[in-house]
PDB file of C-alpha atoms in Angstrom:
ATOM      1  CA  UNK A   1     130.368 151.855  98.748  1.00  0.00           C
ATOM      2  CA  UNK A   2     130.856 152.535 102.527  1.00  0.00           C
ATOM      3  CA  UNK A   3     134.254 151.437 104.026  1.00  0.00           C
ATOM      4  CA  UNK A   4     135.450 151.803 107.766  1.00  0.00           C
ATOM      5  CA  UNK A   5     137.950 154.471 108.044  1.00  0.00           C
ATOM      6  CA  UNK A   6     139.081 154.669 111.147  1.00  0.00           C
ATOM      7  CA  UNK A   7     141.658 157.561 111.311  1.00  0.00           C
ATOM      8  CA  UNK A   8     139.260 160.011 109.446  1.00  0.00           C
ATOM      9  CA  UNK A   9     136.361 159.028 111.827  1.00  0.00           C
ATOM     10  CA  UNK A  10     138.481 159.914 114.756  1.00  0.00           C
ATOM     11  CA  UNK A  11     139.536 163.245 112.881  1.00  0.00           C
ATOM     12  CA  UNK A  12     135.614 163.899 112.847  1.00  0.00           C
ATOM     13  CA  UNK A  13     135.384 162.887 115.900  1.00  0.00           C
ATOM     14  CA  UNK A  14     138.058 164.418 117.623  1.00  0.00           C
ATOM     15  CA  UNK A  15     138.010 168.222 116.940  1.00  0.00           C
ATOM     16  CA  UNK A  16     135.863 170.877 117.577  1.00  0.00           C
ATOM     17  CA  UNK A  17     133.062 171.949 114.583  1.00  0.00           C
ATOM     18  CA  UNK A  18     134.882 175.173 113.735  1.00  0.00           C
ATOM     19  CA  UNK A  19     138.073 172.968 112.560  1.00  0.00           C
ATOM     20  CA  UNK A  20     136.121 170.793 110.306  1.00  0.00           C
ATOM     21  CA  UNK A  21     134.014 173.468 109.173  1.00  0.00           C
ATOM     22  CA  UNK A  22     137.514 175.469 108.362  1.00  0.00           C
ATOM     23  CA  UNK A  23     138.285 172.100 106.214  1.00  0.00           C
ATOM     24  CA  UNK A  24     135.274 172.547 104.529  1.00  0.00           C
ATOM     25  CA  UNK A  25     133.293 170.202 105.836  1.00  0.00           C
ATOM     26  CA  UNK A  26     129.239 170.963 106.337  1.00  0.00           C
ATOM     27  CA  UNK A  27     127.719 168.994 109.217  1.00  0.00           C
ATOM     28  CA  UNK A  28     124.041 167.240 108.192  1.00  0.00           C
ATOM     29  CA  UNK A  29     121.888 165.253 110.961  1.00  0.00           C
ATOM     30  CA  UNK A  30     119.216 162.991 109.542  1.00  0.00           C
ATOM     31  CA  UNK A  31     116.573 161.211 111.611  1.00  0.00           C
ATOM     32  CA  UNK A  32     116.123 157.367 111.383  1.00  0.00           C
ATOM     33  CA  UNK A  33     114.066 156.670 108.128  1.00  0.00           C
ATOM     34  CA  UNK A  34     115.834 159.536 106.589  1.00  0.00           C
ATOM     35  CA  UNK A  35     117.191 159.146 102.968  1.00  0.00           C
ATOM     36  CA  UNK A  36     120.729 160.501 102.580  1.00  0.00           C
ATOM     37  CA  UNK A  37     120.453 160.175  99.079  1.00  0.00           C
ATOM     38  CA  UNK A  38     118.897 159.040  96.639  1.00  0.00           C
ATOM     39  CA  UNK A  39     120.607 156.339  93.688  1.00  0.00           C
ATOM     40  CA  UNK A  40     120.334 158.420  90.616  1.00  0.00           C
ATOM     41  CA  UNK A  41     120.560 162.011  92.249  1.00  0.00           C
ATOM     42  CA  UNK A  42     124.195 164.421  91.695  1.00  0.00           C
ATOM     43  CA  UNK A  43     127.188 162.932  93.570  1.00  0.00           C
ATOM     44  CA  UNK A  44     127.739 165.578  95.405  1.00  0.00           C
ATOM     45  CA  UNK A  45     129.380 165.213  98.151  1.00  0.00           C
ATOM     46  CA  UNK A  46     131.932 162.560 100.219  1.00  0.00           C
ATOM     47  CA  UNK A  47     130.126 161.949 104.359  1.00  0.00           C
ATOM     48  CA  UNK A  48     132.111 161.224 106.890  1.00  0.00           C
ATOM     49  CA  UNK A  49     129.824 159.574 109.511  1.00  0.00           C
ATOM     50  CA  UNK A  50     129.817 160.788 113.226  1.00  0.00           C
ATOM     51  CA  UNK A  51     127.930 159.307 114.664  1.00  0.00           C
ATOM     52  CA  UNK A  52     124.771 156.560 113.600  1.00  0.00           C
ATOM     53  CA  UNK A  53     124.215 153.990 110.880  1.00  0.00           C
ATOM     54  CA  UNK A  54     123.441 153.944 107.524  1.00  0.00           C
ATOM     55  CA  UNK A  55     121.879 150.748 105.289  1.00  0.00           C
ATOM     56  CA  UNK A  56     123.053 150.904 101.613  1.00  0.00           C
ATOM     57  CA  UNK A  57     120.893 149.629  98.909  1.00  0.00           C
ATOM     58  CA  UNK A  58     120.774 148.492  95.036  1.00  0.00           C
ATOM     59  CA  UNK A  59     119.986 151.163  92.707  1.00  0.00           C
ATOM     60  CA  UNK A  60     116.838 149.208  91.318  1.00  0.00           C
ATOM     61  CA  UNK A  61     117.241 146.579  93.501  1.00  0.00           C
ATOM     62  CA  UNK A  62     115.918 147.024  96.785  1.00  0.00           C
ATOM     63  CA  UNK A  63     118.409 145.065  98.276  1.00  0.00           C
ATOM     64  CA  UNK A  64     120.510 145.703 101.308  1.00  0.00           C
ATOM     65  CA  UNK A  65     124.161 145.831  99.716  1.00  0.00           C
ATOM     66  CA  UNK A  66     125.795 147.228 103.139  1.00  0.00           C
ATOM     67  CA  UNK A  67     125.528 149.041 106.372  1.00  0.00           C
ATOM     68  CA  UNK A  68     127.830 151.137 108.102  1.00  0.00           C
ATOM     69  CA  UNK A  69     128.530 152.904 111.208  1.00  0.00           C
ATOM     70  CA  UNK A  70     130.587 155.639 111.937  1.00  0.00           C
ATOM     71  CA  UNK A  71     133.343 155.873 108.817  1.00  0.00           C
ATOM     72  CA  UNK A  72     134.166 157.642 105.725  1.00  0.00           C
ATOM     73  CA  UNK A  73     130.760 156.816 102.939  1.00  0.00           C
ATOM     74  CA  UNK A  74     133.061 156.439 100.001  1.00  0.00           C
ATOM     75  CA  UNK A  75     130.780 157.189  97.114  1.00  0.00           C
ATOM     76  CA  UNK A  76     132.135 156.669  93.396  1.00  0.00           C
ATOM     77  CA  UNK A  77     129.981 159.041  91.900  1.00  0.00           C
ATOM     78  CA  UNK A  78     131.635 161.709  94.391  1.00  0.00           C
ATOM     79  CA  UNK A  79     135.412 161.077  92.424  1.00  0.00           C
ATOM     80  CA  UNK A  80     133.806 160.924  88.872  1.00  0.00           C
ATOM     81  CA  UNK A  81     131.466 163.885  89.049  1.00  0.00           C
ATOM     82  CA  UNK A  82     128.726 161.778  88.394  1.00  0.00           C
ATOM     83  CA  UNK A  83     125.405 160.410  89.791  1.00  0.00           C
ATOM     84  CA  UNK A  84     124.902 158.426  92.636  1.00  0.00           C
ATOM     85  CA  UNK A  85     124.796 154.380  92.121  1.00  0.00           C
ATOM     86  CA  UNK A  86     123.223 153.427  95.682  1.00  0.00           C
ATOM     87  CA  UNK A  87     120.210 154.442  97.825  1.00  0.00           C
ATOM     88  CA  UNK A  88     121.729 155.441 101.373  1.00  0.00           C
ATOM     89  CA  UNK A  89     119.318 155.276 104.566  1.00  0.00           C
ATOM     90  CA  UNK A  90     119.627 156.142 108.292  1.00  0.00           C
ATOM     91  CA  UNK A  91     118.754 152.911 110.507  1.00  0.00           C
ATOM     92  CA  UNK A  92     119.433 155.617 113.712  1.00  0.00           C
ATOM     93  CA  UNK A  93     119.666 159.149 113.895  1.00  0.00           C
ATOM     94  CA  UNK A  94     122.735 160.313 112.065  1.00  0.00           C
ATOM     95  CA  UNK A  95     125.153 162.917 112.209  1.00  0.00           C
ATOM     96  CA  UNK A  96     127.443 162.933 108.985  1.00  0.00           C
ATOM     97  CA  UNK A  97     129.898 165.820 108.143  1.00  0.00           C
ATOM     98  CA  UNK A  98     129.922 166.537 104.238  1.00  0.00           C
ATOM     99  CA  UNK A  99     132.577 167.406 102.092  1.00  0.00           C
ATOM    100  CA  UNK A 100     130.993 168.697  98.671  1.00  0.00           C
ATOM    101  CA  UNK A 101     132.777 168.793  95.480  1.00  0.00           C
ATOM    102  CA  UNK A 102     133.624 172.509  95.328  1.00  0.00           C
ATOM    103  CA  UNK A 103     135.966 172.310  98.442  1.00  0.00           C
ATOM    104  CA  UNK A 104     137.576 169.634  97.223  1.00  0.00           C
ATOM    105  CA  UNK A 105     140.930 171.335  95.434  1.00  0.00           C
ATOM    106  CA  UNK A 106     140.756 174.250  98.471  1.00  0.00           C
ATOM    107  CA  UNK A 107     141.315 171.322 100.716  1.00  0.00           C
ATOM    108  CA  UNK A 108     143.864 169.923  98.796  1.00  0.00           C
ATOM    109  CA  UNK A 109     145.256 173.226  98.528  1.00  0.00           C
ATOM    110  CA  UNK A 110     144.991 174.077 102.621  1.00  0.00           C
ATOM    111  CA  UNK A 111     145.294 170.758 103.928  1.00  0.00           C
ATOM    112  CA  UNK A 112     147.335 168.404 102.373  1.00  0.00           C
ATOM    113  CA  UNK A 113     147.602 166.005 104.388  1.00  0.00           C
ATOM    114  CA  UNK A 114     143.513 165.461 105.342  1.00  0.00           C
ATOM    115  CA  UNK A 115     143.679 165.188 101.504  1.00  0.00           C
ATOM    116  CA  UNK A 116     146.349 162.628 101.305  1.00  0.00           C
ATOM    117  CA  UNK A 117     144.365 160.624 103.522  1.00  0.00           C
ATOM    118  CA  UNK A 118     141.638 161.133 101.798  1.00  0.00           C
ATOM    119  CA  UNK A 119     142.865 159.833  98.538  1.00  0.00           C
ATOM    120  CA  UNK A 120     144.601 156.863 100.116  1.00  0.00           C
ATOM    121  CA  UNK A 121     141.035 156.060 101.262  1.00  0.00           C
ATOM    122  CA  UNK A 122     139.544 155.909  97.928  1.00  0.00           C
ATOM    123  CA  UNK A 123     142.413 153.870  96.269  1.00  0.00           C
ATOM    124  CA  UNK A 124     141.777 151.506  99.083  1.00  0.00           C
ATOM    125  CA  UNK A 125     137.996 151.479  98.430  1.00  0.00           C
ATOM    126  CA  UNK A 126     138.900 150.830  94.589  1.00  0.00           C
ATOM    127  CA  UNK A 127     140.871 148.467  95.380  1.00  0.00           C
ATOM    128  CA  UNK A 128     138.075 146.344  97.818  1.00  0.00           C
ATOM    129  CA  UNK A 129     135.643 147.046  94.609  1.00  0.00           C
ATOM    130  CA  UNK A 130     138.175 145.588  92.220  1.00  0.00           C
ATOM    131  CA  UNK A 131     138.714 142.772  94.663  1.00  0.00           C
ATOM    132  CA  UNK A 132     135.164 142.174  94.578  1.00  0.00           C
ATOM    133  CA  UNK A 133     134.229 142.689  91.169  1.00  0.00           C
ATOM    134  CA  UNK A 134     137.160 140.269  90.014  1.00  0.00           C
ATOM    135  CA  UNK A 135     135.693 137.901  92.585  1.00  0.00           C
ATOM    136  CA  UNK A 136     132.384 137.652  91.282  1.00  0.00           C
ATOM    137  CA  UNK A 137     133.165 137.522  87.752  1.00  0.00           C
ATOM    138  CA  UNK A 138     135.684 134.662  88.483  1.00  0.00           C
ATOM    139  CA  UNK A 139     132.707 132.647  89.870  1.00  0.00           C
ATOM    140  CA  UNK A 140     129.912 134.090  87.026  1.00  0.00           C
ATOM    141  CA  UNK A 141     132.045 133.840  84.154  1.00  0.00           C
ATOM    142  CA  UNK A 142     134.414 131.309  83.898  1.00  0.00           C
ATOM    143  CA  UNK A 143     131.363 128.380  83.993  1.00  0.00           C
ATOM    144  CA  UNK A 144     129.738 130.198  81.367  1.00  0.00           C
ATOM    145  CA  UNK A 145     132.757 130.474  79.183  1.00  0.00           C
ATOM    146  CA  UNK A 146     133.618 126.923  79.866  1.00  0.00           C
ATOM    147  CA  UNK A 147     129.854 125.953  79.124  1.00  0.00           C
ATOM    148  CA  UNK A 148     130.410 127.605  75.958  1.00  0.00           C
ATOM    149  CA  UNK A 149     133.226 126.581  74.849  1.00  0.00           C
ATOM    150  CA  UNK A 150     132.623 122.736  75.908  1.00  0.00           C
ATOM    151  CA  UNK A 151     129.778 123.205  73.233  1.00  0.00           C
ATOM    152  CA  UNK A 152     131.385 124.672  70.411  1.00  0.00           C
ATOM    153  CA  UNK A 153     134.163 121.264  71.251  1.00  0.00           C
ATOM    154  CA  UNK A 154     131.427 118.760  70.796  1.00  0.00           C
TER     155      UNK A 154
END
């Protein structure tokens, strides 16, 4: 799931390649068309958009779920070690700095504070999903249940 993330974009934005690369960070360009990644492939690493945009689909869907611009690509599957969920495409060329699993704890351990904001960011971005997901199982499940248990009344 992609969320706007202002501060960290102008981080990206703001200083010169060798600082980001000193936090770690790889910088990736990707042509429009391009596939980021692929739903189902290693959740490996956390982008940081630059500069482009990006459309988010289903995993076995096809369907557009979200696009985004320049921002931090929060990706689940980063945070749990596991597998991609979406399929991520470039609608314009793209340039997205990547922060890969392995420098994870030596940024944490040399910047604190790009990792504080980093972690704020994905409690935020669990907390839109939550939102969400609470949302839509409000409006899915409570018919249902009441459907069900309006029959086992009569």
């Amino acid at each position: 799931m992609f969320l706007e993330h202002e501060s960290l974009t102008l981080a990206v934005s703001d200083r010169p390649a060798s600082e980001l690369e000193a936090l770690g960070l790889q910088r990736r360009s990707w042509a429009c068309g391009d596939t980021l990644w692929t739903a189902g492939n290693a959740g490996s690493a956390l982008p940081v958009i630059a500069k482009g945009q990006v459309t988010v689909e289903a995993a076995n869907e096809g369907k557009t779920i979200a696009t985004a611009g320049a921002g931090l690509g929060l990706e689940a599957a980063f945070f749990r070690g596991a597998k991609y969920t979406d399929t991520v495409m470039a609608d314009a060329d793209c340039e997205v700095w990547t922060l890969s699993q392995d420098e994870l704890p030596i940024l944490r351990a040399t910047n604190p504070r790009v990792y504080a904001s980093l972690l704020r960011t994905a409690l935020q971005a669990v907390g839109v999903r939550f939102r969400t997901a609470s949302a839509t199982i409000g409006t899915l499940a409570l018919p249902r249940l009441l459907a069900v248990e309006c029959c086992r009344a009569s």
